[in-house]
Amino acid sequence: MTNDNRDHRPPGFETLAIHAGASPDEKTGARNVPIYQTTAYVFDDADHAASLFNLQTFGYIYTRLTNPTVSALEEKVAALENGRGAVACSSGHAAQMLAMFVLMDPGDNFVASRNLYGGSITQFSHTFKKFDWHCNFVDPGDPENFRAAIDERTKAIFLEVLANPGGIIVDLEPIAEVANEAGIPLIVDNTMATPYLCRPFDWGADLSIHSMTKFLGGHGTSMGGVVVESGKFDWAQNDKFPALTQPDPAYHGLTFYETFGDFGFSTKAKAVALRDLGPALAPQNAFNILTGIESLPVRMDRHLQNAQAVAEFLEGHPAVAWVSYAGLKSSPYHELAKKYLPRGPGSVFTFGVKGGYEAGVKVVESVELLSHLANLGDTRSLIIHPASTTHRQLTEEQQVASGAGPDVIRISVGLETIDDILADLDQALGYAMQKAAE
Ligand SMILES: *Cc1c(COP(=O)(O)O)cnc(C)c1O
């Protein structure tokens, strides 16, 4: 007998955040995903081992490749992004590395927004060069800038919709169109927005990347990264992606896109890039991040509410020169934010203090409740002066271009009582002003 009373609507985001990828353990009934703290897995017999190594059977061999706790996390994030497959790894930077490793050959290039996380700019402009991979940075304000930078060796477009640190919103849809016309994937670093605020695949992106270290984990305890694929990109439409469309000699001539179809990219990223480069995610960290994601929607709602209050407070403060938060009507990105991030534009943004570099340093040195450190997306409110820290490797021109000029302070508004956050900022700003006047 079938039960006709069952509800067949697709589950909502909050339900997915809790249940996707996390069914009870088959052997023990454990309701939460166990931490499979093991490096290896016993084979049934030699044939089973052979079929696992040939990727003919789904299963576990060695935790550098796959681990059940990590797999549960991959499934959860893929579901939240409305994607088809995912590969989790040890950090956001490792995720960027794995994605590019599948796409690029020596001599290839990709086009990236110049408004990126400072570490990504450094990774793309210096470290990737050692692989003979090249990145052309463009101003993301005009989609045509991306088109103009594409040549026959371009393998991807990379951007952040909600860009760190400037509070900038990038117009995703027309840029996805440029990538589509060029036959290359659009990769979105969705760390700042999280899939609760923006789902890049709904706007035509093909891969999304997260530093799970930030809002997904949400508690500042665990590093992690993930690459998610939409499953909609046709890797065989041209000859740009031989890693997916040509037989792989390291797997007896297996062709990943032909064999695994809409999760061919993530399978290749695991079976080759993760296996050979090695940045596996620790099962304990996967567990911590899984637990964090369960409360992502309620945390993000409060992050947004507090961020809006802090932005409005700063906008009216005499020590503050400007505030760049797309939730403010004064922001040039307010309309784009309503389109791409209808719930709100996150809780990380920048503001400028009167008095430049010196005043910026004074503010971050005088906060008490807020923590002066290089992270974001924690339950705690965090503050940093990018020009003297995260963006100090960049030239002053690069700093200004990426929204990290000398007077800029970045804040990641946490979940503390709002009056306490405002009071701490008020005393720190007041002290900096007083020092500047001395
Ligand atoms: C933190 C961050 C990264 C890098 O992630 P890690 O986990 O620190 O390696 C990449 N992109 C953005 C937007 C980030 O905030």
Short mmCIF file of C-alpha atoms and ligand atoms in Angstrom, two decimals:
data_model
loop_
_atom_site.label_atom_id
_atom_site.label_comp_id
_atom_site.label_asym_id
_atom_site.label_seq_id
_atom_site.Cartn_x
_atom_site.Cartn_y
_atom_site.Cartn_z
CA MET A 1 0.00 0.00 0.00
CA THR A 2 1.32 3.43 -0.82
CA ASN A 3 0.62 6.38 1.43
CA ASP A 4 -1.03 9.06 -0.72
CA ASN A 5 -0.92 11.58 2.10
CA ARG A 6 2.81 12.04 1.67
CA ASP A 7 4.02 15.54 0.89
CA HIS A 8 5.89 15.61 -2.43
CA ARG A 9 7.09 19.20 -2.39
CA PRO A 10 10.87 19.55 -2.60
CA PRO A 11 12.27 20.19 0.90
CA GLY A 12 12.99 23.78 1.91
CA PHE A 13 16.45 25.20 2.52
CA GLU A 14 16.29 24.85 6.33
CA THR A 15 15.25 21.20 6.00
CA LEU A 16 18.10 20.50 3.58
CA ALA A 17 20.60 22.24 5.86
CA ILE A 18 19.72 19.73 8.57
CA HIS A 19 18.88 16.55 6.65
CA ALA A 20 20.64 16.54 3.25
CA GLY A 21 23.43 13.95 3.16
CA ALA A 22 22.73 12.99 6.77
CA SER A 23 20.48 9.94 6.98
CA PRO A 24 20.80 7.69 10.06
CA ASP A 25 23.78 5.35 10.05
CA GLU A 26 22.69 2.04 8.51
CA LYS A 27 24.63 -0.22 10.86
CA THR A 28 24.07 1.49 14.21
CA GLY A 29 21.10 3.81 13.74
CA ALA A 30 23.24 6.73 14.95
CA ARG A 31 21.11 9.77 14.09
CA ASN A 32 24.01 12.17 13.64
CA VAL A 33 26.70 11.58 11.00
CA PRO A 34 29.51 9.70 12.80
CA ILE A 35 33.10 10.87 12.64
CA TYR A 36 34.75 8.11 10.62
CA GLN A 37 38.15 8.67 12.15
CA THR A 38 39.96 6.16 9.97
CA THR A 39 42.56 6.39 7.26
CA ALA A 40 41.61 3.20 5.38
CA TYR A 41 38.78 0.71 4.74
CA VAL A 42 38.86 -3.11 4.52
CA PHE A 43 38.14 -4.58 1.07
CA ASP A 44 35.60 -7.45 0.77
CA ASP A 45 38.00 -9.33 -1.54
CA ALA A 46 40.49 -8.73 -4.35
CA ASP A 47 37.75 -8.15 -6.96
CA HIS A 48 36.07 -5.55 -4.76
CA ALA A 49 39.42 -3.82 -4.29
CA ALA A 50 40.07 -3.84 -8.04
CA SER A 51 36.66 -2.40 -8.87
CA LEU A 52 37.13 0.36 -6.28
CA PHE A 53 40.52 1.30 -7.70
CA ASN A 54 39.05 1.29 -11.23
CA LEU A 55 36.21 3.59 -10.06
CA GLN A 56 33.70 0.92 -11.11
CA THR A 57 32.17 0.63 -7.64
CA PHE A 58 31.35 3.43 -5.25
CA GLY A 59 33.10 2.90 -1.94
CA TYR A 60 36.00 3.82 0.25
CA ILE A 61 39.70 3.09 -0.15
CA TYR A 62 41.73 5.68 1.70
CA THR A 63 40.75 8.95 3.45
CA ARG A 64 42.97 11.08 1.19
CA LEU A 65 40.40 10.23 -1.56
CA THR A 66 37.10 9.75 0.26
CA ASN A 67 35.75 9.36 3.77
CA PRO A 68 32.09 8.80 4.79
CA THR A 69 31.94 11.90 7.05
CA VAL A 70 33.45 14.00 4.28
CA SER A 71 31.05 12.46 1.71
CA ALA A 72 28.06 13.41 3.87
CA LEU A 73 29.31 17.00 3.90
CA GLU A 74 29.83 16.99 0.11
CA GLU A 75 26.29 15.77 -0.38
CA LYS A 76 24.88 18.40 1.96
CA VAL A 77 26.66 21.34 0.33
CA ALA A 78 25.79 20.08 -3.17
CA ALA A 79 22.10 19.93 -2.12
CA LEU A 80 22.19 23.47 -0.67
CA GLU A 81 23.76 24.83 -3.86
CA ASN A 82 21.28 22.89 -6.00
CA GLY A 83 24.28 21.21 -7.61
CA ARG A 84 25.03 17.68 -8.76
CA GLY A 85 28.35 16.79 -7.12
CA ALA A 86 31.00 18.23 -4.83
CA VAL A 87 34.54 17.66 -3.67
CA ALA A 88 35.49 18.79 -0.18
CA CYS A 89 39.07 19.48 0.83
CA SER A 90 41.24 21.01 3.53
CA SER A 91 40.69 24.73 2.87
CA GLY A 92 39.15 27.25 0.53
CA HIS A 93 42.50 27.77 -1.17
CA ALA A 94 42.84 24.03 -1.71
CA ALA A 95 39.38 24.07 -3.35
CA GLN A 96 40.54 26.77 -5.78
CA MET A 97 43.66 24.74 -6.52
CA LEU A 98 41.68 21.52 -7.19
CA ALA A 99 39.17 23.25 -9.46
CA MET A 100 41.89 24.90 -11.52
CA PHE A 101 43.92 21.69 -11.66
CA VAL A 102 41.08 19.98 -13.53
CA LEU A 103 40.56 22.90 -15.92
CA MET A 104 44.04 24.17 -16.70
CA ASP A 105 47.11 23.01 -18.59
CA PRO A 106 50.48 24.79 -18.57
CA GLY A 107 50.19 27.95 -20.67
CA ASP A 108 46.44 28.33 -20.03
CA ASN A 109 44.81 31.31 -18.38
CA PHE A 110 41.61 32.36 -16.65
CA VAL A 111 39.95 35.72 -16.18
CA ALA A 112 39.17 36.82 -12.61
CA SER A 113 37.41 39.72 -10.99
CA ARG A 114 39.96 41.99 -9.34
CA ASN A 115 37.64 42.26 -6.32
CA LEU A 116 38.60 39.06 -4.54
CA TYR A 117 39.75 37.83 -1.18
CA GLY A 118 43.36 39.04 -0.81
CA GLY A 119 44.73 35.51 -0.48
CA SER A 120 43.07 34.54 -3.77
CA ILE A 121 44.74 37.43 -5.58
CA THR A 122 48.11 36.29 -4.25
CA GLN A 123 47.44 32.62 -5.09
CA PHE A 124 46.33 33.50 -8.63
CA SER A 125 48.99 36.06 -9.43
CA HIS A 126 52.07 34.45 -7.88
CA THR A 127 51.74 30.81 -6.90
CA PHE A 128 49.69 29.61 -9.89
CA LYS A 129 52.38 31.07 -12.17
CA LYS A 130 54.67 28.26 -11.05
CA PHE A 131 52.31 25.88 -12.88
CA ASP A 132 52.40 28.23 -15.88
CA TRP A 133 48.74 29.11 -15.20
CA HIS A 134 47.97 32.78 -15.74
CA CYS A 135 45.27 35.02 -14.37
CA ASN A 136 44.00 38.21 -15.98
CA PHE A 137 42.31 40.44 -13.42
CA VAL A 138 39.55 42.74 -14.60
CA ASP A 139 37.21 45.30 -13.07
CA PRO A 140 33.98 43.30 -12.61
CA GLY A 141 31.81 46.43 -12.87
CA ASP A 142 31.37 45.91 -16.62
CA PRO A 143 30.70 42.37 -17.98
CA GLU A 144 32.40 43.37 -21.24
CA ASN A 145 35.72 43.55 -19.38
CA PHE A 146 35.57 39.77 -18.99
CA ARG A 147 34.77 39.24 -22.67
CA ALA A 148 37.64 41.48 -23.74
CA ALA A 149 40.14 39.52 -21.61
CA ILE A 150 39.24 36.08 -23.00
CA ASP A 151 41.54 34.46 -25.56
CA GLU A 152 41.83 30.94 -27.04
CA ARG A 153 43.74 29.67 -23.97
CA THR A 154 41.18 30.99 -21.43
CA LYS A 155 39.61 28.17 -19.43
CA ALA A 156 37.35 29.89 -16.91
CA ILE A 157 35.94 33.08 -15.42
CA PHE A 158 36.30 33.42 -11.64
CA LEU A 159 34.54 35.91 -9.37
CA GLU A 160 32.91 36.56 -6.00
CA VAL A 161 29.27 37.75 -6.26
CA LEU A 162 29.46 39.37 -2.85
CA ALA A 163 33.05 40.49 -2.95
CA ASN A 164 35.44 40.57 -0.07
CA PRO A 165 36.43 43.03 1.28
CA GLY A 166 34.63 45.86 -0.48
CA GLY A 167 30.95 44.99 -0.03
CA ILE A 168 30.74 44.98 -3.83
CA ILE A 169 28.03 43.03 -5.67
CA VAL A 170 28.92 41.66 -9.10
CA ASP A 171 26.23 41.43 -11.78
CA LEU A 172 26.30 37.67 -12.26
CA GLU A 173 23.82 37.04 -15.06
CA PRO A 174 25.49 38.92 -17.95
CA ILE A 175 28.91 37.56 -16.94
CA ALA A 176 27.51 34.01 -16.99
CA GLU A 177 26.35 34.81 -20.52
CA VAL A 178 29.89 35.86 -21.52
CA ALA A 179 31.29 32.58 -20.14
CA ASN A 180 28.56 30.60 -21.85
CA GLU A 181 29.28 32.21 -25.24
CA ALA A 182 32.99 31.48 -24.82
CA GLY A 183 32.30 27.82 -23.92
CA ILE A 184 34.05 28.12 -20.55
CA PRO A 185 32.70 27.66 -17.02
CA LEU A 186 31.85 30.54 -14.68
CA ILE A 187 33.27 29.80 -11.23
CA VAL A 188 31.79 31.70 -8.28
CA ASP A 189 33.51 31.91 -4.92
CA ASN A 190 30.31 31.93 -2.85
CA THR A 191 31.99 32.07 0.57
CA MET A 192 30.65 35.48 1.61
CA ALA A 193 27.07 34.89 0.50
CA THR A 194 26.62 31.18 1.30
CA PRO A 195 23.88 29.32 -0.62
CA TYR A 196 21.32 30.69 1.87
CA LEU A 197 21.76 34.19 0.45
CA CYS A 198 22.68 33.41 -3.18
CA ARG A 199 22.66 30.30 -5.34
CA PRO A 200 25.01 31.06 -8.25
CA PHE A 201 23.73 28.15 -10.38
CA ASP A 202 20.32 29.84 -10.53
CA TRP A 203 22.06 32.69 -12.41
CA GLY A 204 24.05 30.56 -14.85
CA ALA A 205 27.27 29.78 -12.94
CA ASP A 206 28.77 26.31 -13.49
CA LEU A 207 30.99 25.75 -10.45
CA SER A 208 30.84 27.24 -6.98
CA ILE A 209 33.64 27.32 -4.45
CA HIS A 210 33.47 27.85 -0.71
CA SER A 211 35.87 28.41 2.07
CA MET A 212 33.82 26.38 4.57
CA THR A 213 36.16 27.87 7.18
CA LYS A 214 33.82 30.87 7.22
CA PHE A 215 30.00 30.98 7.44
CA LEU A 216 29.30 27.33 6.58
CA GLY A 217 31.28 26.04 9.56
CA GLY A 218 30.33 29.30 11.21
CA HIS A 219 32.08 28.97 14.56
CA GLY A 220 35.71 29.70 13.70
CA THR A 221 36.82 26.17 14.63
CA SER A 222 37.66 24.32 11.40
CA MET A 223 39.29 24.90 8.04
CA GLY A 224 37.62 23.40 4.98
CA GLY A 225 36.90 24.03 1.32
CA VAL A 226 34.56 22.65 -1.31
CA VAL A 227 33.99 22.80 -5.07
CA VAL A 228 30.42 22.17 -6.25
CA GLU A 229 29.42 21.47 -9.86
CA SER A 230 26.04 22.36 -11.30
CA GLY A 231 26.06 19.28 -13.56
CA LYS A 232 24.82 21.40 -16.46
CA PHE A 233 28.06 22.40 -18.18
CA ASP A 234 28.81 20.54 -21.43
CA TRP A 235 32.54 19.80 -21.16
CA ALA A 236 32.55 18.18 -24.61
CA GLN A 237 31.24 21.25 -26.50
CA ASN A 238 34.83 22.13 -27.47
CA ASP A 239 38.34 20.71 -27.02
CA LYS A 240 39.28 23.02 -24.13
CA PHE A 241 38.92 20.45 -21.32
CA PRO A 242 40.95 17.34 -22.18
CA ALA A 243 41.15 16.30 -18.51
CA LEU A 244 37.43 15.58 -18.71
CA THR A 245 36.94 14.54 -22.31
CA GLN A 246 40.13 12.59 -23.14
CA PRO A 247 41.02 9.10 -21.82
CA ASP A 248 42.98 9.32 -18.56
CA PRO A 249 46.11 7.12 -18.66
CA ALA A 250 46.22 7.12 -14.82
CA TYR A 251 42.84 5.30 -14.88
CA HIS A 252 43.31 2.78 -17.72
CA GLY A 253 41.96 5.18 -20.32
CA LEU A 254 38.77 6.12 -18.45
CA THR A 255 37.08 9.27 -19.80
CA PHE A 256 35.59 11.12 -16.83
CA TYR A 257 32.88 13.18 -18.53
CA GLU A 258 31.67 10.26 -20.65
CA THR A 259 31.63 7.85 -17.67
CA PHE A 260 30.34 10.10 -14.88
CA GLY A 261 28.37 12.71 -16.84
CA ASP A 262 26.90 15.45 -14.67
CA PHE A 263 29.24 14.64 -11.78
CA GLY A 264 32.29 14.02 -13.99
CA PHE A 265 34.04 17.18 -12.84
CA SER A 266 33.81 16.41 -9.12
CA THR A 267 34.77 12.77 -9.70
CA LYS A 268 37.87 13.86 -11.60
CA ALA A 269 38.69 16.42 -8.91
CA LYS A 270 38.58 13.66 -6.27
CA ALA A 271 40.07 10.77 -8.20
CA VAL A 272 43.01 12.72 -9.61
CA ALA A 273 43.46 16.20 -8.14
CA LEU A 274 42.72 15.32 -4.50
CA ARG A 275 44.49 11.97 -4.77
CA ASP A 276 47.69 13.42 -6.23
CA LEU A 277 47.87 16.86 -4.63
CA GLY A 278 46.67 15.58 -1.26
CA PRO A 279 44.71 18.35 0.55
CA ALA A 280 42.19 15.97 2.15
CA LEU A 281 39.66 17.29 4.68
CA ALA A 282 40.02 15.82 8.18
CA PRO A 283 36.89 13.83 9.22
CA GLN A 284 36.71 15.76 12.51
CA ASN A 285 36.62 19.05 10.61
CA ALA A 286 33.98 17.68 8.23
CA PHE A 287 31.89 16.82 11.29
CA ASN A 288 32.33 20.30 12.81
CA ILE A 289 31.31 21.91 9.53
CA LEU A 290 28.31 19.57 9.12
CA THR A 291 27.14 20.63 12.58
CA GLY A 292 27.66 24.29 11.70
CA ILE A 293 25.63 24.06 8.49
CA GLU A 294 22.58 22.74 10.35
CA SER A 295 22.05 26.21 11.86
CA LEU A 296 23.25 28.22 8.82
CA PRO A 297 19.83 29.78 8.00
CA VAL A 298 19.12 31.02 11.53
CA ARG A 299 22.68 32.24 12.02
CA MET A 300 22.64 34.11 8.70
CA ASP A 301 19.34 35.81 9.55
CA ARG A 302 20.87 37.19 12.75
CA HIS A 303 24.18 38.06 11.03
CA LEU A 304 22.16 40.12 8.53
CA GLN A 305 20.09 41.86 11.20
CA ASN A 306 23.19 42.81 13.22
CA ALA A 307 25.15 43.84 10.10
CA GLN A 308 22.39 46.20 9.01
CA ALA A 309 22.29 47.80 12.47
CA VAL A 310 26.08 48.21 12.57
CA ALA A 311 26.19 49.69 9.07
CA GLU A 312 23.49 52.24 9.92
CA PHE A 313 25.26 53.13 13.17
CA LEU A 314 28.60 53.64 11.42
CA GLU A 315 27.03 55.70 8.65
CA GLY A 316 25.93 58.22 11.29
CA HIS A 317 29.19 58.21 13.27
CA PRO A 318 31.40 61.36 13.17
CA ALA A 319 34.66 59.33 13.00
CA VAL A 320 33.53 57.41 9.91
CA ALA A 321 34.14 58.77 6.41
CA TRP A 322 32.11 56.21 4.45
CA VAL A 323 30.43 52.80 4.78
CA SER A 324 30.31 50.30 1.94
CA TYR A 325 27.44 47.93 2.75
CA ALA A 326 24.99 47.02 0.01
CA GLY A 327 22.20 46.88 2.58
CA LEU A 328 22.39 50.68 2.86
CA LYS A 329 20.36 52.79 0.43
CA SER A 330 23.48 54.92 -0.09
CA SER A 331 25.32 51.93 -1.62
CA PRO A 332 25.68 51.88 -5.42
CA TYR A 333 25.14 48.10 -5.14
CA HIS A 334 21.81 48.30 -3.31
CA GLU A 335 19.74 47.35 -6.38
CA LEU A 336 22.04 44.49 -7.44
CA ALA A 337 21.92 43.22 -3.86
CA LYS A 338 18.13 43.08 -3.97
CA LYS A 339 18.34 40.99 -7.14
CA TYR A 340 21.06 38.51 -6.22
CA LEU A 341 20.86 38.51 -2.41
CA PRO A 342 17.22 39.22 -1.61
CA ARG A 343 17.57 38.17 2.04
CA GLY A 344 20.43 40.63 2.54
CA PRO A 345 24.04 41.21 1.47
CA GLY A 346 25.87 39.24 4.17
CA SER A 347 27.57 40.52 7.29
CA VAL A 348 31.07 41.37 6.10
CA PHE A 349 31.70 44.87 4.87
CA THR A 350 34.13 47.75 4.96
CA PHE A 351 34.11 51.30 6.19
CA GLY A 352 36.61 54.13 6.08
CA VAL A 353 37.84 55.99 9.13
CA LYS A 354 38.73 59.65 9.05
CA GLY A 355 42.47 59.87 9.62
CA GLY A 356 43.60 57.13 7.19
CA TYR A 357 46.10 54.38 7.94
CA GLU A 358 47.00 55.56 11.48
CA ALA A 359 43.37 55.91 12.57
CA GLY A 360 42.56 52.48 11.07
CA VAL A 361 45.30 50.85 13.11
CA LYS A 362 44.11 52.69 16.27
CA VAL A 363 40.55 51.41 15.88
CA VAL A 364 41.51 47.74 15.51
CA GLU A 365 43.90 48.09 18.46
CA SER A 366 41.25 49.61 20.75
CA VAL A 367 38.31 47.24 20.33
CA GLU A 368 37.58 44.99 23.31
CA LEU A 369 34.58 42.80 22.48
CA LEU A 370 35.48 42.58 18.81
CA SER A 371 38.44 40.37 17.94
CA HIS A 372 41.26 41.75 15.82
CA LEU A 373 42.09 38.83 13.57
CA ALA A 374 42.21 37.51 10.00
CA ASN A 375 39.02 35.51 9.71
CA LEU A 376 35.36 36.13 9.05
CA GLY A 377 32.05 34.36 9.30
CA ASP A 378 32.44 33.50 12.98
CA THR A 379 29.75 33.75 15.70
CA ARG A 380 32.08 36.41 17.15
CA SER A 381 32.38 39.90 15.66
CA LEU A 382 35.75 40.30 13.98
CA ILE A 383 37.62 43.33 12.77
CA ILE A 384 40.72 43.88 10.67
CA HIS A 385 42.65 46.63 8.94
CA PRO A 386 43.36 44.96 5.56
CA ALA A 387 46.14 47.33 4.42
CA SER A 388 48.32 46.34 7.39
CA THR A 389 47.36 42.62 7.37
CA THR A 390 45.47 40.50 4.78
CA HIS A 391 46.26 42.81 1.87
CA ARG A 392 49.76 43.89 2.86
CA GLN A 393 51.35 41.61 0.21
CA LEU A 394 49.66 43.70 -2.47
CA THR A 395 50.97 46.90 -3.98
CA GLU A 396 49.15 50.05 -2.85
CA GLU A 397 47.53 50.21 -6.29
CA GLN A 398 46.26 46.62 -5.92
CA GLN A 399 45.10 47.41 -2.37
CA VAL A 400 42.99 50.33 -3.53
CA ALA A 401 41.70 48.41 -6.56
CA SER A 402 40.55 45.52 -4.39
CA GLY A 403 38.86 47.80 -1.86
CA ALA A 404 41.58 47.62 0.79
CA GLY A 405 43.04 51.12 0.77
CA PRO A 406 44.86 52.67 3.80
CA ASP A 407 41.74 53.98 5.63
CA VAL A 408 39.68 50.81 5.14
CA ILE A 409 38.49 48.67 8.04
CA ARG A 410 36.73 45.36 7.43
CA ILE A 411 34.21 44.07 9.90
CA SER A 412 32.54 40.67 10.11
CA VAL A 413 29.49 41.26 12.27
CA GLY A 414 28.81 38.37 14.61
CA LEU A 415 25.94 37.19 16.74
CA GLU A 416 26.55 39.02 20.04
CA THR A 417 23.94 41.37 21.56
CA ILE A 418 23.74 44.25 19.11
CA ASP A 419 24.04 46.98 21.78
CA ASP A 420 27.31 45.46 22.96
CA ILE A 421 28.75 45.44 19.42
CA LEU A 422 27.74 49.07 18.87
CA ALA A 423 29.11 50.22 22.23
CA ASP A 424 32.48 48.62 21.53
CA LEU A 425 32.76 50.21 18.10
CA ASP A 426 31.72 53.57 19.53
CA GLN A 427 34.42 53.56 22.21
CA ALA A 428 37.13 52.42 19.74
CA LEU A 429 36.19 55.05 17.16
CA GLY A 430 36.02 57.74 19.84
CA TYR A 431 39.48 56.78 21.10
CA ALA A 432 40.96 56.86 17.58
CA MET A 433 39.48 60.32 17.00
CA GLN A 434 40.83 61.57 20.31
CA LYS A 435 44.34 60.23 19.46
CA ALA A 436 44.23 61.85 16.02
CA ALA A 437 43.37 65.21 17.64
CA GLU A 438 46.33 65.04 20.09
C1 LIG B 1 38.81 32.69 3.43
C2 LIG B 1 38.47 32.81 2.01
C3 LIG B 1 39.12 32.05 1.04
C4 LIG B 1 40.24 31.09 1.39
O1 LIG B 1 39.75 30.06 2.19
P1 LIG B 1 40.66 29.30 3.29
O2 LIG B 1 39.68 28.33 3.88
O3 LIG B 1 41.14 30.33 4.24
O4 LIG B 1 41.76 28.64 2.53
C5 LIG B 1 38.75 32.20 -0.28
N1 LIG B 1 37.78 33.06 -0.63
C6 LIG B 1 37.12 33.82 0.27
C7 LIG B 1 36.06 34.74 -0.19
C8 LIG B 1 37.45 33.73 1.62
O5 LIG B 1 36.80 34.49 2.51
#
